[in-house]
Amino acid sequence: MTQLITKSAKELNKLFLSKELSAKEITEAFFSHIEQVDPKIDALNLVTKDLAYGQAEELDRKIASGEKLGPLAGVPIVVKDILCVQGLPATCSSRILENFVAPYESTATAKLWDAGAICLAKSNLDEFAMGSSTENSAFKTTKNPWNLNMVPGGSSGGSAAAVASLEAPVSLGTDTGGSVKQPAGLCGVIGLKPTYGRVSRYGLIAFASSLDQIGPFSRTVYDLALVLQHISGYDPKDSTSINIDVPNYINLKPDAIKGKKIGLIKELMGDGIQKEVKSSVEDSAKVLKDLGAEVVEVSMPKIKYGVPVYYIIATAEASSNLARYDGVKYGFRAGGVEDILSLYTKTREEGFGQEVKRRIMLGTFVLSSGYYDAYYKKAQQVRRLVTQEFLNSFEHVDLLLSPISPTTAFAIGSKIEDPLAMYLADIATIPPNLAGLPAISLPCGFDSKGLPIGLQLIAPALGEELLLNVAHAFELKSKDMNKVPELAMA
Ligand code: GLN
């Protein structure tokens, strides 16, 4: 059993297509592992056995009847509980959507099921994807599989912890300001935030629409490419989706790194970055050099505006997107109300957690007349400057390099009372998102406490292919990439 759950998506697909394993056997093995490990890490909101066994039965029927099946057939996957899977709850780890059942399917998940992936579970997150530690979930705090006293990062902490602890070979998260990349880094798995518009947002419950993107987690670069391949592409149901053909991501070419120029971002290697994180990223830069890349230092002074700009734009958009939860249309409705106004206020008071309320208030404030120009408009202008700085940098380098997070995983409870300290956890992951750029988080080492360290590679828009190729070259050299926490093997 342990053998089977350690397999990559690629290996599981091979075993299924060669009929060495049935989809049912694969599904059973993962559910039995989930039963053992999830009570320790609390990564999952809902285990979707009926759906999984239904999909597995269909796959076994198809393969028996000789139907041609593709590279994702028989691959189990965990989906962040902010994506709509028709007929399943989509709670966003919020009381306000606790009883909401998705009436339709997100485009990304629809494409996965069509390709034969098996839905194992919906994973925990910070409420409405607002947070960097998964402590803002209304239901439970997910633990880091490398050390149960530590956070897994957030907001897609459940999806990251699930892959790190072998609950599934791959999972989906969403990244608005770092919510795939940062938890990937803190849990020692690979995570990718695609170019804005590369993956349809249809069926992703909105937090900040100009930033939200769906992205995959995995333990190998090939598996990441495999999921990205299937979820990418134009979707008429999302007006911001890009109508440009999807390249072949799966055909990895590690030699693509040769002769590439990689810029190490100076401003993300200075004060406030944990020493071990810094030295691990420097060591990785050497590995990239050995692989044939040229690594140069790049200065990006506008990076420092990323966090403040993000917390104006993201909260402004959130205050608007979350206005729909009023107790009338969906989900939770407060009882004992006297009139329509108290229905709204009591529902929102009882249904939303503290961080969500803080963001709604902040966002409403920056959009209010009299303050709009000073905050929201100014933030949009600075966002443009940050974007321009990326465009300028990419005139000189092919990729940018930085740590994914200033520190390794921090202790549960240590930052929850200090929102500003928590917001700074995303200092490196927010800037590329403001510019709509793709970025990958790769495990690159461990600190003295045995906690994973992650590095970030950022590409120009639609540069996913290069990111994956370089990541694969790095993976082939790396000794720290595919390590698994002890807890998962027990
Ligand atoms: N941690 C950031 C926030 O709290 C980013 C969240 C995200 O990417 N969804 O908003």
Coordinates of C-alpha atoms and ligand atoms in Angstrom, one line a residue:
M1 CA 0.0 0.0 0.0
T2 CA 2.8 2.5 1.0
Q3 CA 4.4 1.6 -2.3
L4 CA 1.4 2.7 -4.3
I5 CA 0.8 6.0 -2.6
T6 CA 4.4 7.1 -3.2
K7 CA 3.9 6.8 -6.9
S8 CA 3.8 9.9 -9.1
A9 CA 0.8 10.7 -11.3
K10 CA 2.8 9.5 -14.3
E11 CA 3.6 6.2 -12.7
L12 CA 0.0 5.6 -11.5
N13 CA -1.3 6.4 -15.0
K14 CA 1.1 3.9 -16.5
L15 CA 0.1 1.2 -14.0
F16 CA -3.6 1.8 -14.8
L17 CA -3.2 1.9 -18.6
S18 CA -1.1 -1.3 -18.5
K19 CA -3.9 -2.9 -16.4
E20 CA -1.6 -3.7 -13.6
L21 CA -3.9 -1.7 -11.3
S22 CA -7.5 -0.9 -11.6
A23 CA -8.8 2.6 -11.0
K24 CA -10.7 1.2 -8.0
E25 CA -7.6 -0.3 -6.5
I26 CA -5.8 3.1 -6.8
T27 CA -8.7 4.9 -5.3
E28 CA -8.9 2.5 -2.4
A29 CA -5.2 2.8 -1.6
F30 CA -5.4 6.5 -1.4
F31 CA -8.5 6.6 0.7
S32 CA -7.0 4.1 3.2
H33 CA -3.9 6.3 3.5
I34 CA -6.1 9.4 3.9
E35 CA -7.9 7.8 6.7
Q36 CA -4.6 7.3 8.5
V37 CA -2.9 10.5 7.8
D38 CA -5.5 13.2 7.6
P39 CA -6.6 13.1 11.2
K40 CA -3.0 14.2 11.9
I41 CA -2.8 17.1 9.4
D42 CA -6.4 18.1 8.8
A43 CA -5.8 18.9 5.1
L44 CA -9.2 17.9 3.9
N45 CA -12.7 19.4 4.4
L46 CA -14.5 16.6 2.6
V47 CA -13.5 13.2 1.3
T48 CA -15.5 12.6 -1.9
K49 CA -15.8 8.8 -1.9
D50 CA -19.0 8.5 -3.9
L51 CA -17.7 10.7 -6.7
A52 CA -14.3 9.0 -6.7
Y53 CA -15.6 5.5 -6.8
G54 CA -18.1 6.5 -9.5
Q55 CA -15.3 7.9 -11.6
A56 CA -13.1 4.9 -10.9
E57 CA -15.9 2.5 -12.0
E58 CA -16.4 4.4 -15.2
L59 CA -12.6 4.3 -15.9
D60 CA -12.4 0.6 -15.3
R61 CA -15.4 0.0 -17.6
K62 CA -13.8 2.1 -20.3
I63 CA -10.4 0.4 -20.1
A64 CA -12.1 -3.1 -20.2
S65 CA -14.0 -2.1 -23.3
G66 CA -10.8 -1.0 -25.0
E67 CA -11.5 2.7 -25.0
K68 CA -8.4 4.9 -25.6
L69 CA -7.5 6.8 -22.4
G70 CA -5.0 9.6 -21.9
P71 CA -2.1 10.5 -19.5
L72 CA -4.3 11.7 -16.7
A73 CA -6.5 8.6 -16.5
G74 CA -6.5 7.0 -13.1
V75 CA -4.7 9.8 -11.4
P76 CA -6.2 10.8 -8.1
I77 CA -6.4 14.5 -7.3
V78 CA -7.4 16.8 -4.4
V79 CA -9.3 20.1 -5.2
K80 CA -9.2 23.2 -3.1
D81 CA -12.6 23.9 -1.6
I82 CA -13.0 27.2 -3.4
L83 CA -13.6 25.5 -6.7
C84 CA -17.0 24.4 -7.8
V85 CA -17.4 20.7 -8.4
Q86 CA -21.0 20.1 -9.3
G87 CA -23.1 18.5 -6.6
L88 CA -20.4 18.8 -3.9
P89 CA -20.2 21.5 -1.2
A90 CA -18.0 24.4 -2.1
T91 CA -17.5 26.0 1.4
C92 CA -14.4 28.3 0.9
S93 CA -13.8 27.2 4.5
S94 CA -16.4 29.8 5.5
R95 CA -19.5 29.5 7.7
I96 CA -21.3 31.6 5.2
L97 CA -21.0 28.9 2.5
E98 CA -21.0 25.9 4.8
N99 CA -24.2 24.5 3.3
F100 CA -23.7 25.7 -0.2
V101 CA -23.7 22.9 -2.9
A102 CA -22.1 23.9 -6.2
P103 CA -24.8 23.8 -8.9
Y104 CA -22.3 23.7 -11.7
E105 CA -18.7 22.6 -12.5
S106 CA -15.6 24.7 -12.8
T107 CA -13.9 24.6 -16.2
A108 CA -10.6 23.4 -14.7
T109 CA -12.1 20.5 -12.8
A110 CA -14.4 19.6 -15.7
K111 CA -11.3 19.2 -17.9
L112 CA -9.6 17.0 -15.3
W113 CA -12.6 14.6 -15.0
D114 CA -12.9 14.5 -18.8
A115 CA -9.3 13.4 -18.9
G116 CA -9.9 10.6 -16.4
A117 CA -8.6 12.1 -13.1
I118 CA -10.3 10.9 -9.9
C119 CA -11.5 13.5 -7.4
L120 CA -10.5 12.3 -3.9
A121 CA -11.4 15.3 -1.7
K122 CA -11.9 19.0 -1.3
S123 CA -9.1 20.6 0.7
N124 CA -9.0 23.1 3.5
L125 CA -8.0 26.8 3.0
D126 CA -7.9 30.1 4.7
E127 CA -11.5 31.5 4.5
F128 CA -12.1 32.7 0.9
A129 CA -8.4 32.2 0.3
M130 CA -7.5 35.1 2.6
G131 CA -4.4 34.2 4.5
S132 CA -0.9 32.7 4.5
S133 CA -1.2 29.9 7.0
T134 CA -4.6 28.2 6.7
E135 CA -5.4 29.3 10.2
N136 CA -8.2 31.5 8.9
S137 CA -10.3 28.5 8.0
A138 CA -13.6 28.6 9.9
F139 CA -13.4 24.8 10.3
K140 CA -9.8 23.8 11.4
T141 CA -6.2 24.6 11.0
T142 CA -4.2 22.4 8.6
K143 CA -0.8 21.3 10.0
N144 CA 2.5 21.1 8.2
P145 CA 3.3 17.5 7.5
W146 CA 7.0 18.1 8.2
N147 CA 6.2 19.4 11.7
L148 CA 2.7 19.3 13.1
N149 CA 3.3 22.5 15.2
M150 CA 3.9 24.5 12.1
V151 CA 1.6 26.1 9.6
P152 CA 1.5 24.6 6.0
G153 CA 1.3 28.1 4.6
G154 CA -1.8 29.4 2.9
S155 CA -4.3 29.9 1.6
S156 CA -4.1 26.6 -0.3
G157 CA -2.5 24.9 2.8
G158 CA -4.8 21.9 2.5
S159 CA -3.8 21.2 -1.1
A160 CA -0.1 21.6 -0.4
A161 CA -0.2 19.4 2.8
A162 CA -2.2 16.8 0.9
V163 CA 0.5 16.3 -1.7
A164 CA 3.3 16.5 0.8
S165 CA 1.8 13.8 2.9
L166 CA 1.0 11.5 -0.1
E167 CA -2.7 11.9 0.2
A168 CA -2.6 12.5 -3.6
P169 CA 0.1 12.9 -6.2
V170 CA -1.3 16.2 -7.4
S171 CA -3.8 18.8 -6.3
L172 CA -5.3 22.1 -7.3
G173 CA -5.0 25.4 -5.4
T174 CA -5.6 29.0 -6.2
D175 CA -3.1 31.8 -6.1
T176 CA -4.1 35.4 -5.7
G177 CA -1.0 36.7 -4.0
G178 CA 1.0 33.6 -3.4
S179 CA -1.5 30.9 -2.2
V180 CA -0.1 28.1 -4.4
K181 CA 3.6 29.1 -4.3
Q182 CA 4.0 29.9 -0.6
P183 CA 2.3 26.8 0.8
A184 CA 4.2 24.7 -1.8
G185 CA 7.4 26.2 -0.5
L186 CA 6.5 25.7 3.2
C187 CA 5.4 22.1 2.6
G188 CA 8.3 21.1 0.3
V189 CA 6.3 20.4 -2.9
I190 CA 6.2 22.0 -6.3
G191 CA 3.5 24.6 -7.0
L192 CA 2.8 26.8 -10.1
K193 CA 0.8 30.0 -10.5
P194 CA 0.1 30.3 -14.3
T195 CA 0.0 33.5 -16.3
Y196 CA -3.2 35.4 -15.5
G197 CA -5.8 34.1 -18.1
R198 CA -4.0 30.9 -18.9
V199 CA -6.4 28.8 -16.9
S200 CA -10.1 29.7 -16.8
R201 CA -11.5 31.1 -13.6
Y202 CA -15.0 29.9 -14.4
G203 CA -16.2 28.1 -11.3
L204 CA -13.5 29.5 -9.0
I205 CA -15.3 31.4 -6.3
A206 CA -13.9 34.9 -6.6
F207 CA -11.7 36.6 -4.0
A208 CA -9.8 39.3 -6.1
S209 CA -10.8 38.8 -9.7
S210 CA -7.9 40.7 -11.3
L211 CA -5.4 38.4 -9.5
D212 CA -7.0 35.0 -8.9
Q213 CA -5.6 32.0 -10.8
I214 CA -5.9 28.3 -10.4
G215 CA -2.6 26.4 -10.1
P216 CA -1.4 22.8 -9.6
F217 CA 0.7 21.2 -6.8
S218 CA 2.8 18.1 -7.3
R219 CA 6.0 16.3 -6.2
T220 CA 7.5 16.0 -9.7
V221 CA 7.8 18.6 -12.5
Y222 CA 6.3 16.2 -15.0
D223 CA 3.2 15.8 -12.9
L224 CA 2.9 19.5 -12.6
A225 CA 3.1 19.9 -16.4
L226 CA 0.6 17.1 -16.8
V227 CA -2.1 18.9 -14.7
L228 CA -1.3 22.3 -16.2
Q229 CA -1.6 20.9 -19.7
H230 CA -5.1 19.8 -19.0
I231 CA -6.5 22.8 -17.1
S232 CA -5.0 25.5 -19.5
G233 CA -6.7 27.0 -22.4
Y234 CA -9.3 29.4 -23.7
D235 CA -12.7 29.4 -22.2
P236 CA -15.5 31.5 -23.5
K237 CA -17.1 31.4 -20.0
D238 CA -14.2 33.5 -18.6
S239 CA -13.8 36.8 -20.4
T240 CA -10.3 37.2 -19.1
S241 CA -9.1 33.9 -20.4
I242 CA -6.4 34.0 -23.0
N243 CA -7.2 32.8 -26.5
I244 CA -3.7 31.5 -27.5
D245 CA -2.9 27.9 -28.1
V246 CA -1.5 25.8 -25.2
P247 CA 2.0 24.5 -25.9
N248 CA 3.1 21.0 -25.1
Y249 CA 4.1 21.3 -21.5
I250 CA 4.5 17.6 -20.9
N251 CA 7.4 17.2 -23.4
L252 CA 10.0 18.5 -21.0
K253 CA 13.3 19.7 -22.4
P254 CA 15.8 20.1 -19.6
D255 CA 18.4 21.3 -22.0
A256 CA 16.4 24.5 -22.5
I257 CA 18.2 25.9 -19.5
K258 CA 21.5 26.1 -21.5
G259 CA 22.5 29.7 -22.2
K260 CA 19.5 31.2 -20.3
K261 CA 20.1 34.3 -18.2
I262 CA 18.5 34.2 -14.7
G263 CA 18.3 37.3 -12.6
L264 CA 18.5 36.9 -8.8
I265 CA 16.4 39.7 -7.3
K266 CA 18.6 41.6 -5.0
E267 CA 15.7 43.2 -3.0
L268 CA 14.4 39.8 -2.0
M269 CA 17.8 38.5 -0.7
G270 CA 18.4 41.2 1.9
D271 CA 17.1 42.0 5.4
G272 CA 14.3 40.0 6.8
I273 CA 15.2 36.9 4.8
Q274 CA 16.1 33.9 7.1
K275 CA 19.8 33.1 6.7
E276 CA 19.3 29.5 5.7
V277 CA 16.7 30.5 3.1
K278 CA 19.2 32.9 1.6
S279 CA 22.0 30.4 1.5
S280 CA 19.9 27.7 0.0
V281 CA 18.7 30.0 -2.8
E282 CA 22.4 31.0 -3.4
D283 CA 23.3 27.3 -3.6
S284 CA 20.5 26.8 -6.0
A285 CA 21.7 29.6 -8.2
K286 CA 25.0 27.7 -8.4
V287 CA 23.2 24.6 -9.4
L288 CA 21.4 26.6 -12.2
K289 CA 24.8 27.9 -13.3
D290 CA 26.3 24.4 -13.4
L291 CA 23.3 23.4 -15.6
G292 CA 24.4 26.0 -18.1
A293 CA 22.5 29.1 -17.1
E294 CA 24.1 32.5 -16.5
V295 CA 23.0 34.0 -13.1
V296 CA 23.2 37.7 -12.6
E297 CA 22.0 40.0 -9.9
V298 CA 19.0 42.2 -10.8
S299 CA 17.8 45.2 -8.8
M300 CA 14.0 45.7 -8.7
P301 CA 13.4 48.6 -6.2
K302 CA 9.7 48.7 -6.8
I303 CA 9.2 45.2 -5.5
K304 CA 8.8 46.7 -2.0
Y305 CA 5.5 48.3 -3.1
G306 CA 4.0 44.9 -3.9
V307 CA 2.5 44.1 -0.5
P308 CA 0.9 47.5 0.2
V309 CA -0.4 47.7 -3.4
Y310 CA -1.8 44.2 -3.2
Y311 CA -3.6 44.8 0.1
I312 CA -5.4 47.8 -1.4
I313 CA -6.4 46.2 -4.7
A314 CA -7.2 42.7 -3.4
T315 CA -9.3 44.0 -0.5
A316 CA -11.1 46.5 -2.8
E317 CA -12.0 43.6 -5.2
A318 CA -12.9 41.3 -2.3
S319 CA -15.3 43.9 -0.8
S320 CA -17.1 44.0 -4.0
N321 CA -17.0 40.2 -4.7
L322 CA -18.2 39.3 -1.3
A323 CA -21.1 41.7 -1.3
R324 CA -23.2 38.9 -2.8
Y325 CA -23.2 36.9 0.5
D326 CA -26.2 38.6 2.2
G327 CA -28.3 35.7 3.4
V328 CA -30.7 36.0 0.5
K329 CA -29.1 34.3 -2.5
Y330 CA -26.8 31.5 -1.1
G331 CA -25.6 29.7 1.9
F332 CA -26.0 30.7 5.5
R333 CA -28.9 33.0 6.7
A334 CA -29.0 34.3 10.2
G335 CA -32.1 33.6 12.3
G336 CA -34.0 36.0 14.6
V337 CA -33.9 39.0 12.3
E338 CA -36.4 41.8 12.3
D339 CA -36.0 43.3 8.9
I340 CA -34.0 43.1 5.6
L341 CA -31.2 45.2 7.0
S342 CA -30.7 43.1 10.1
L343 CA -30.9 40.0 7.9
Y344 CA -27.9 41.3 5.9
T345 CA -25.9 42.5 8.8
K346 CA -26.5 39.6 11.1
T347 CA -25.8 37.1 8.3
R348 CA -22.5 38.7 7.5
E349 CA -21.6 39.3 11.2
E350 CA -22.2 35.6 12.0
G351 CA -21.1 34.1 8.6
F352 CA -17.7 35.7 8.0
G353 CA -14.6 35.3 10.1
Q354 CA -12.4 38.1 11.4
E355 CA -9.9 38.3 8.6
V356 CA -12.6 38.3 5.9
K357 CA -14.4 41.2 7.8
R358 CA -11.1 43.1 8.1
R359 CA -10.6 42.8 4.4
I360 CA -14.2 43.8 3.5
M361 CA -13.8 46.9 5.7
L362 CA -10.4 47.8 4.3
G363 CA -11.6 47.3 0.7
T364 CA -14.8 49.3 1.3
F365 CA -12.7 52.1 2.8
V366 CA -10.2 52.4 -0.1
L367 CA -13.1 52.5 -2.6
S368 CA -15.2 55.1 -0.7
S369 CA -15.6 58.5 -2.2
G370 CA -13.0 60.9 -0.9
Y371 CA -10.4 58.1 -0.4
Y372 CA -10.7 56.4 -3.8
D373 CA -8.1 58.5 -5.6
A374 CA -5.7 58.5 -2.7
Y375 CA -5.8 54.7 -2.2
Y376 CA -7.4 52.6 -5.0
K377 CA -6.4 54.8 -7.9
K378 CA -2.9 55.3 -6.6
A379 CA -2.5 51.6 -6.0
Q380 CA -3.5 50.9 -9.6
Q381 CA -0.9 53.3 -10.8
V382 CA 1.8 51.7 -8.6
R383 CA 0.7 48.3 -9.8
R384 CA 1.5 49.5 -13.3
L385 CA 5.0 50.6 -12.2
V386 CA 5.6 47.2 -10.6
T387 CA 4.5 45.6 -13.9
Q388 CA 6.7 47.9 -15.9
E389 CA 9.7 47.0 -13.7
F390 CA 9.2 43.3 -14.5
L391 CA 8.9 44.1 -18.3
N392 CA 12.1 46.1 -18.1
S393 CA 13.9 43.3 -16.2
F394 CA 12.8 40.7 -18.8
E395 CA 14.6 42.7 -21.5
H396 CA 17.8 41.6 -19.8
V397 CA 17.1 38.2 -18.4
D398 CA 14.9 35.2 -19.3
L399 CA 13.8 34.3 -15.8
L400 CA 13.9 35.9 -12.3
L401 CA 14.9 34.0 -9.2
S402 CA 14.1 34.6 -5.5
P403 CA 13.2 32.8 -2.3
I404 CA 9.5 31.9 -2.2
S405 CA 9.0 33.0 1.3
P406 CA 11.3 35.0 3.7
T407 CA 11.2 32.2 6.3
T408 CA 10.5 28.5 6.5
A409 CA 7.2 27.4 8.1
F410 CA 6.3 29.4 11.2
A411 CA 4.6 28.1 14.3
I412 CA 0.8 27.8 14.5
G413 CA -0.5 30.8 16.4
S414 CA 2.7 32.8 16.1
K415 CA 1.4 35.4 13.5
I416 CA -2.4 35.2 13.8
E417 CA -2.7 38.2 16.1
D418 CA -0.4 40.3 13.9
P419 CA -1.9 40.6 10.4
L420 CA 0.9 42.8 9.1
A421 CA 3.5 40.1 10.0
M422 CA 1.3 37.6 8.2
Y423 CA 1.0 39.8 5.1
L424 CA 4.8 40.0 4.8
A425 CA 4.9 36.2 4.3
D426 CA 4.0 37.0 0.7
I427 CA 6.6 39.7 0.0
A428 CA 8.2 37.6 -2.8
T429 CA 5.0 35.9 -4.2
I430 CA 2.8 39.0 -4.6
P431 CA 4.8 41.1 -7.1
P432 CA 4.6 38.6 -10.1
N433 CA 0.9 38.3 -9.5
L434 CA 0.3 42.0 -9.7
A435 CA 2.0 41.8 -13.1
G436 CA 0.0 38.7 -14.1
L437 CA 3.1 36.6 -14.5
P438 CA 3.7 32.9 -14.2
A439 CA 5.9 31.7 -11.3
I440 CA 6.9 28.3 -9.9
S441 CA 7.9 27.3 -6.4
L442 CA 10.5 24.5 -6.2
P443 CA 11.8 22.8 -3.1
C444 CA 15.5 23.6 -2.8
G445 CA 16.6 22.5 0.7
F446 CA 15.9 22.2 4.4
D447 CA 16.6 24.4 7.4
S448 CA 18.3 23.2 10.6
K449 CA 14.9 22.2 12.0
G450 CA 14.2 20.0 9.0
L451 CA 11.6 22.4 7.4
P452 CA 11.5 22.7 3.7
I453 CA 12.9 25.8 1.8
G454 CA 11.5 26.9 -1.5
L455 CA 12.7 29.0 -4.4
Q456 CA 10.7 31.0 -6.8
L457 CA 11.3 31.3 -10.6
I458 CA 9.3 33.9 -12.4
A459 CA 8.9 34.0 -16.2
P460 CA 7.5 36.6 -18.7
A461 CA 3.8 36.2 -19.5
L462 CA 3.0 32.8 -21.0
G463 CA 6.5 31.5 -20.2
E464 CA 5.2 28.4 -18.4
E465 CA 7.1 26.1 -20.8
L466 CA 10.5 27.6 -20.0
L467 CA 9.7 27.6 -16.3
L468 CA 8.9 23.9 -16.4
N469 CA 11.9 23.0 -18.5
V470 CA 14.3 24.9 -16.2
A471 CA 12.5 23.4 -13.1
H472 CA 13.0 19.9 -14.6
A473 CA 16.7 20.5 -15.2
F474 CA 17.0 21.6 -11.6
E475 CA 15.0 18.6 -10.5
L476 CA 17.3 16.2 -12.2
K477 CA 20.2 17.7 -10.2
S478 CA 18.5 18.2 -6.9
K479 CA 18.8 16.0 -3.9
D480 CA 16.0 17.7 -2.0
M481 CA 13.2 17.8 -4.5
N482 CA 11.2 14.6 -4.0
K483 CA 11.6 14.0 -0.3
V484 CA 8.6 12.9 1.8
P485 CA 7.9 13.7 5.5
E486 CA 8.2 10.7 7.9
L487 CA 4.6 11.1 8.9
A488 CA 3.5 10.1 5.4
M489 CA 5.5 6.8 5.5
A490 CA 4.5 5.7 8.9
Ligands
GLN1 N1 -1.7 35.5 1.6 C1 -2.3 36.4 0.6 C2 -3.5 36.9 1.2 O1 -3.8 36.7 2.3 C3 -2.5 35.7 -0.7 C4 -3.7 34.9 -0.7 C5 -4.0 34.2 -1.9 O2 -3.1 34.1 -2.8 N2 -5.2 33.7 -2.1 O3 -4.3 37.6 0.5

